[in-house]
PDB file of C-alpha atoms in Angstrom:
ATOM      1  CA  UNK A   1      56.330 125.863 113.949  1.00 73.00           C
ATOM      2  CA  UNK A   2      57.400 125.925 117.587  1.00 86.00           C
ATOM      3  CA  UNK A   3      60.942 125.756 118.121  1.00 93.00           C
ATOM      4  CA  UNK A   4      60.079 126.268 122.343  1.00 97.00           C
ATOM      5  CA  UNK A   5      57.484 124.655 124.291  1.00 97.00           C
ATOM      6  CA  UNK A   6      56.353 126.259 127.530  1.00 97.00           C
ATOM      7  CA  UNK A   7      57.434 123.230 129.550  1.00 97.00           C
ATOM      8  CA  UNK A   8      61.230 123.316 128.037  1.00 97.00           C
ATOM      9  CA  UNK A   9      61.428 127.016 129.133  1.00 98.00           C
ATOM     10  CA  UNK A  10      59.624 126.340 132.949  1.00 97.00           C
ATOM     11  CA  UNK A  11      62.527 123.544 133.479  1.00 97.00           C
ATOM     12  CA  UNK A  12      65.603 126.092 132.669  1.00 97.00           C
ATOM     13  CA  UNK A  13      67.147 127.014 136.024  1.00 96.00           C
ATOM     14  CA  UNK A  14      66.869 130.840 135.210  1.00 94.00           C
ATOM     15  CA  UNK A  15      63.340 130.560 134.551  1.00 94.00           C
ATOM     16  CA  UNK A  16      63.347 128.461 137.726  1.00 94.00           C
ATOM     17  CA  UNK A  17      64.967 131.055 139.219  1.00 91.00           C
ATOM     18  CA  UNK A  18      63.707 134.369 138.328  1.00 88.00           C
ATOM     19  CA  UNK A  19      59.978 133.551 137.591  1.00 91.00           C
ATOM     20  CA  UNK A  20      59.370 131.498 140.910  1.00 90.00           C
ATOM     21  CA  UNK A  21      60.893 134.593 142.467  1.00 82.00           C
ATOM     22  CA  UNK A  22      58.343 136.865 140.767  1.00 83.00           C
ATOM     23  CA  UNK A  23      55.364 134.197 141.187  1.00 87.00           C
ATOM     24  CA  UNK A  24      54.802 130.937 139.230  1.00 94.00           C
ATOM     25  CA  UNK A  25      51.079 131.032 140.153  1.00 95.00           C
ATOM     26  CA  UNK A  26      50.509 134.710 138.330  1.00 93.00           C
ATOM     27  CA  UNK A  27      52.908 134.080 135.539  1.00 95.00           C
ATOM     28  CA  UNK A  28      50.893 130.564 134.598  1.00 97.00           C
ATOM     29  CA  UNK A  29      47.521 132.333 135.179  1.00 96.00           C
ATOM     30  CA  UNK A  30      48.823 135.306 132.838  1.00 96.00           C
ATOM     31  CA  UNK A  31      49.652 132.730 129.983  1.00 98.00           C
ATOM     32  CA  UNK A  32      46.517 131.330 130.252  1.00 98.00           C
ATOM     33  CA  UNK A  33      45.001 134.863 130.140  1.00 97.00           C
ATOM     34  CA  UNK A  34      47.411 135.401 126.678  1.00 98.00           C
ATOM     35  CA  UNK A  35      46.718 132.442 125.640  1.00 98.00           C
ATOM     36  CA  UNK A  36      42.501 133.273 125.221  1.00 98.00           C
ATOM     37  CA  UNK A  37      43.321 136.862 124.262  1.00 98.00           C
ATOM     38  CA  UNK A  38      45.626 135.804 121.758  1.00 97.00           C
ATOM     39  CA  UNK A  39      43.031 133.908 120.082  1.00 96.00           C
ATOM     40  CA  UNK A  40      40.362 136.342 120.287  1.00 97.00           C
ATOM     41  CA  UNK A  41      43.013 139.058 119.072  1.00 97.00           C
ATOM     42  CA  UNK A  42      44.070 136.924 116.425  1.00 95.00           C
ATOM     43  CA  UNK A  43      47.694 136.870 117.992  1.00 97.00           C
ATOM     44  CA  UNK A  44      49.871 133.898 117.747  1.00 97.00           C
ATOM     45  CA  UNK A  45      49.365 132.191 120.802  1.00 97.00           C
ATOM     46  CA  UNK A  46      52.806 130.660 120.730  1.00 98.00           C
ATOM     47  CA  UNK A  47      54.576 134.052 121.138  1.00 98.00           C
ATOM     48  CA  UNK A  48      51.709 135.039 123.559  1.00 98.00           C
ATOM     49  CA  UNK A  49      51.498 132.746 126.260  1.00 98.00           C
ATOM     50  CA  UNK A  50      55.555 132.881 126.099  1.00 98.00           C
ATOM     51  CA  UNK A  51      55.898 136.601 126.645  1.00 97.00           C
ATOM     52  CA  UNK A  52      52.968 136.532 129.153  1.00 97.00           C
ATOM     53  CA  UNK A  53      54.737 133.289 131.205  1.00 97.00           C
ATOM     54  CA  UNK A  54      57.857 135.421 131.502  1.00 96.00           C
ATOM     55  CA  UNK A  55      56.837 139.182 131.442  1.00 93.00           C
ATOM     56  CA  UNK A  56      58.040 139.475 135.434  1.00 89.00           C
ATOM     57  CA  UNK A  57      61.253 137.491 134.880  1.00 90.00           C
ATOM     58  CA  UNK A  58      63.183 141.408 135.718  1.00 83.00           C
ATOM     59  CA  UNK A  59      61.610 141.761 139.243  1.00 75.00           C
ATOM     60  CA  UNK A  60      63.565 143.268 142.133  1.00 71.00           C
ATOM     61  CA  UNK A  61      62.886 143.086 145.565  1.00 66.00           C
ATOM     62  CA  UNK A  62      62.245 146.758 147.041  1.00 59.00           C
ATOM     63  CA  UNK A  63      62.354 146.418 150.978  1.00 59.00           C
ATOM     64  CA  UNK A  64      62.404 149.136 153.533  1.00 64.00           C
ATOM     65  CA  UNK A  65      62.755 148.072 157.373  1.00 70.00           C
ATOM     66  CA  UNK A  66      61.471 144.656 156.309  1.00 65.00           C
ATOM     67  CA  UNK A  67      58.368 145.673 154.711  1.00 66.00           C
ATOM     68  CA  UNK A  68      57.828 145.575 150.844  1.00 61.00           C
ATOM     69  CA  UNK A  69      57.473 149.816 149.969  1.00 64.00           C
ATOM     70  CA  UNK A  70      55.872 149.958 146.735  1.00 64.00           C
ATOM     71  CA  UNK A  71      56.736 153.481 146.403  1.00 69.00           C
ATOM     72  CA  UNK A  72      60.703 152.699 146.612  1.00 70.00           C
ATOM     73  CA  UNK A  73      59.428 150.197 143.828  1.00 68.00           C
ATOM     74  CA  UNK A  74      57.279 152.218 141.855  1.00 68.00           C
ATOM     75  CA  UNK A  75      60.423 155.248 141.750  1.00 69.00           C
ATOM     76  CA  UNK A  76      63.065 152.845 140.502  1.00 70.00           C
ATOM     77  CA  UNK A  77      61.066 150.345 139.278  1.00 73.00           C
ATOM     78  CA  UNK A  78      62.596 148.908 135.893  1.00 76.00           C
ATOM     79  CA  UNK A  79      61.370 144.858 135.239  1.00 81.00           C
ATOM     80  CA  UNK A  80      60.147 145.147 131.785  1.00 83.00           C
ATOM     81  CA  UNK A  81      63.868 146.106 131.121  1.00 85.00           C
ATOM     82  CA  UNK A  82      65.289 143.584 133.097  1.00 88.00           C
ATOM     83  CA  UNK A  83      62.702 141.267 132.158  1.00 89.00           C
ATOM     84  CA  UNK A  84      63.031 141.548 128.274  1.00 93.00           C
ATOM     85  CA  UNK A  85      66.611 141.278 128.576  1.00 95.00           C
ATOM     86  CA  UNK A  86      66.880 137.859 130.525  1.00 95.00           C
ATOM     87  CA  UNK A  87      64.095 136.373 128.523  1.00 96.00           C
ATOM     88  CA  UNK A  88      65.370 137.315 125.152  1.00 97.00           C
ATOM     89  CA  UNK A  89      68.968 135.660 126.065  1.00 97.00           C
ATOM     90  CA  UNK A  90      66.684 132.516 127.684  1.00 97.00           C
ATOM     91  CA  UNK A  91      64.771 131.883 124.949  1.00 97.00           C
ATOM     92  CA  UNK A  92      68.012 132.073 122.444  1.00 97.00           C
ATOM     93  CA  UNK A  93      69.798 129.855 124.173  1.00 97.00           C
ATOM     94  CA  UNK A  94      66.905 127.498 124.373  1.00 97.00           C
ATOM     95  CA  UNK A  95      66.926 127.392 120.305  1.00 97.00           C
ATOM     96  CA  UNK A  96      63.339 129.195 119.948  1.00 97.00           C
ATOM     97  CA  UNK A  97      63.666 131.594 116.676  1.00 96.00           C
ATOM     98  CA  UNK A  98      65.322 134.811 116.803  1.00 96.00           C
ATOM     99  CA  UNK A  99      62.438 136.962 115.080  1.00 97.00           C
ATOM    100  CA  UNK A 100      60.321 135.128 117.445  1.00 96.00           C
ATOM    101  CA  UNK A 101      62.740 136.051 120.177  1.00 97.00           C
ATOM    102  CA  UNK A 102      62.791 139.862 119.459  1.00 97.00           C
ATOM    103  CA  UNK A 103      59.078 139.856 119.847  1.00 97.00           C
ATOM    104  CA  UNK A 104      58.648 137.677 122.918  1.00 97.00           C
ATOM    105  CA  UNK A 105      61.332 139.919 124.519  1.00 96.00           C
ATOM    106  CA  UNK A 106      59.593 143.676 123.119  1.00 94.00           C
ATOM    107  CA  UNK A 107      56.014 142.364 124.200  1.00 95.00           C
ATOM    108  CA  UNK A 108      57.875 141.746 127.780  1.00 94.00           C
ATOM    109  CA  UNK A 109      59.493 144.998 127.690  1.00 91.00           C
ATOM    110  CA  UNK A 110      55.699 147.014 126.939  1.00 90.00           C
ATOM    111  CA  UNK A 111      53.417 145.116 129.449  1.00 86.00           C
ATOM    112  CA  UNK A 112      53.902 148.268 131.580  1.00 79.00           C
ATOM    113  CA  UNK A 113      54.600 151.497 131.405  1.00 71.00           C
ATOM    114  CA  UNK A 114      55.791 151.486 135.474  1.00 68.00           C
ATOM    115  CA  UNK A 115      59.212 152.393 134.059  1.00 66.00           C
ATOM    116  CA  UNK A 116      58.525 155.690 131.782  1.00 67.00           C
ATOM    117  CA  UNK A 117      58.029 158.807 132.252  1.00 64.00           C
ATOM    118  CA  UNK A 118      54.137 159.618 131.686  1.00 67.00           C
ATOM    119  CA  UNK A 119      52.920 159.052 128.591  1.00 65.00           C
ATOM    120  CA  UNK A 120      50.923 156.611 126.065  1.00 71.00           C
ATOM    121  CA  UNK A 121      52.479 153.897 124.530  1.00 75.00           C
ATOM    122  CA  UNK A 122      51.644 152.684 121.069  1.00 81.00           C
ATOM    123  CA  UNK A 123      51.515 149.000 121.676  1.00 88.00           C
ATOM    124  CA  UNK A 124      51.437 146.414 119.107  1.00 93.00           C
ATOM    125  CA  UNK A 125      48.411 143.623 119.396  1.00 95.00           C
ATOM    126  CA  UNK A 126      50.680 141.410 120.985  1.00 95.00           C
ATOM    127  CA  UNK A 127      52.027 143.949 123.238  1.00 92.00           C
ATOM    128  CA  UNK A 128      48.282 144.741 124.455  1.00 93.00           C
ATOM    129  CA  UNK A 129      47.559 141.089 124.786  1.00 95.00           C
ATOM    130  CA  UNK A 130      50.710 140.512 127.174  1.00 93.00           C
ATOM    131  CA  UNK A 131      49.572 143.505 128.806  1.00 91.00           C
ATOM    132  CA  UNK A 132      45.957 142.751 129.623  1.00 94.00           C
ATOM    133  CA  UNK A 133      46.876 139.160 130.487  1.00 95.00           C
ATOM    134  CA  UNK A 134      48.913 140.809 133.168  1.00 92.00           C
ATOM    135  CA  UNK A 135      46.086 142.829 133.968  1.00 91.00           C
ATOM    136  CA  UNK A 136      43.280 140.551 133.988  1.00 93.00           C
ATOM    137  CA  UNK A 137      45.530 138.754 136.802  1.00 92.00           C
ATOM    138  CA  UNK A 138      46.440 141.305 139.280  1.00 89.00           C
ATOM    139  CA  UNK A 139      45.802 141.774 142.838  1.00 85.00           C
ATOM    140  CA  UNK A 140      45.700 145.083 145.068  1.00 85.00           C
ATOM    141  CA  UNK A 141      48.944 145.229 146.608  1.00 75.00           C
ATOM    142  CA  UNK A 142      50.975 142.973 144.436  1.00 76.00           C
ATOM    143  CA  UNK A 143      49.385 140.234 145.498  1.00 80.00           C
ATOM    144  CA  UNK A 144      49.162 138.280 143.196  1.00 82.00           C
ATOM    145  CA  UNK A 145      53.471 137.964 142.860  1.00 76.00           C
ATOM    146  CA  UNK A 146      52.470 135.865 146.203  1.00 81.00           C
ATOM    147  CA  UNK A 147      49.923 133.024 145.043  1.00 89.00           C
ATOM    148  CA  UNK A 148      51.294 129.580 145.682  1.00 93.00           C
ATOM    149  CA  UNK A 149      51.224 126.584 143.481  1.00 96.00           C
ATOM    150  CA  UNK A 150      53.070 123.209 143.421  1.00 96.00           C
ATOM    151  CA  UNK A 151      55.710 121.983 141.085  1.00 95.00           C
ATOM    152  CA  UNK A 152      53.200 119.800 140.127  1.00 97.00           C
ATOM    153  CA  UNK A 153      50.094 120.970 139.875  1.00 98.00           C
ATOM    154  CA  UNK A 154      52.117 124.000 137.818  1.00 97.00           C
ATOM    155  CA  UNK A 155      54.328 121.432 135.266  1.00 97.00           C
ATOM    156  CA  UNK A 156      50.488 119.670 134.695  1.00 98.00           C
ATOM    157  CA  UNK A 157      48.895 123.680 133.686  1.00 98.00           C
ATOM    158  CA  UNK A 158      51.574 124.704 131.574  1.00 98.00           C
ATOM    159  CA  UNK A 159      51.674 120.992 129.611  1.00 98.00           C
ATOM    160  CA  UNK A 160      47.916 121.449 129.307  1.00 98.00           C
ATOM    161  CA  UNK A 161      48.837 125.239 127.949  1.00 98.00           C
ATOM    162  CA  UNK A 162      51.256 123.752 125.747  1.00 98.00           C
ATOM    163  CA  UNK A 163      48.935 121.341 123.881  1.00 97.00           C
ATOM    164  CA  UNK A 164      46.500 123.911 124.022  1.00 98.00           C
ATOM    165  CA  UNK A 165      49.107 126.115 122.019  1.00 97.00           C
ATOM    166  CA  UNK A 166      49.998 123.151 119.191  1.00 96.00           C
ATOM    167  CA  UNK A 167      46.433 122.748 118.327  1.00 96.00           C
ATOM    168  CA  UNK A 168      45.786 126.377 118.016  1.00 95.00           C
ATOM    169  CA  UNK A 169      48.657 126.736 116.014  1.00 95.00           C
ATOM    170  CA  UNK A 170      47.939 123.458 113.750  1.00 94.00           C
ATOM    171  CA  UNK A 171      44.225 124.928 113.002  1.00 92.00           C
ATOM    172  CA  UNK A 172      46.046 128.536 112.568  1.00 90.00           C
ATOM    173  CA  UNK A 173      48.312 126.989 110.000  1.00 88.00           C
ATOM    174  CA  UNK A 174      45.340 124.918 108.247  1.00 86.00           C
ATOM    175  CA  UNK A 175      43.245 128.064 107.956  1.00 85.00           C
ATOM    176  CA  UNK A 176      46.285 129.845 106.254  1.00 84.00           C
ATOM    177  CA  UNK A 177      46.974 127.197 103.784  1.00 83.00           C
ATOM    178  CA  UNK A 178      43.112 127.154 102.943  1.00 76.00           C
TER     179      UNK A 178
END
């Protein structure tokens, strides 16, 4: 059962706020991304395309003299933190359930490991699939934080997402009760 939809969570002012800031066009591609992964992972989609729609929600702005300086970023870098934080306390306040919450919010806080000291982490298959939807939509140079897309043409891709979502979820829940 979905407590959330995708569109309910793109209309809240802090996602309006934080994830235009960090690029609507690459967090709506990465859902998308989650969204097929999930399914080929055999991931709840639901809690994928969430986590994957909001993973760069933390994002700070790293300037020197004007110009963006990625290694200022990279050295103090911590949005996954940030991130899982604000859409943890989103997603509560938007009613979606608290288990489902937790996990959103942890698969948010592993979709990089910018932020730790070198190492591997030990991701669970949701994790990975957040992850690799980020992946599968980057650009050299951050790029991809800077795609455009209307209000428009971005409300019609995530409601498309969304019923994508509620009939994966319906044949998910008929396969289980089989």
């Amino acid at each position: 059962m979905r407590h959330v939809t995708l569109e309910q969570i793109y209309d809240h002012p802090i996602t309006q706020k934080y994830v235009k800031r960090s690029g609507l066009a690459h967090a709506i591609s990465a859902s998308w991304h989650a969204f097929r992964l999930a399914q080929q992972y055999d991931v709840n989609p639901d809690l994928a395309a969430k986590a994957a729609f909001l993973h760069d929600m933390g994002h700070y702005e790293w300037y020197s003299n004007g110009e963006w300086d990625f290694d200022l970023y990279k050295e103090n870098d911590i949005h996954a933190i940030k991130g899982a934080e604000r859409a943890h306390k989103l997603l509560i306040r938007l009613g979606e359930d608290r288990r489902s919450a937790k996990e959103i919010a942890l698969a948010i806080l592993l979709h990089t490991d910018s932020y730790l000291p070198v190492g591997e982490l030990n991701r669970s298959t949701l994790q990975y699939v957040v992850a690799k939807a980020d992946e599968l939509d980057e650009e050299p140079d951050g790029n991809h934080h800077y795609r455009t897309i209307s209000d428009s043409k971005a409300r019609k891709k995530i409601r498309d997402l969304d019923e994508k979502i509620a009939r994966a979820l319906e044949k998910r829940s008929l396969q289980e009760s089989s």
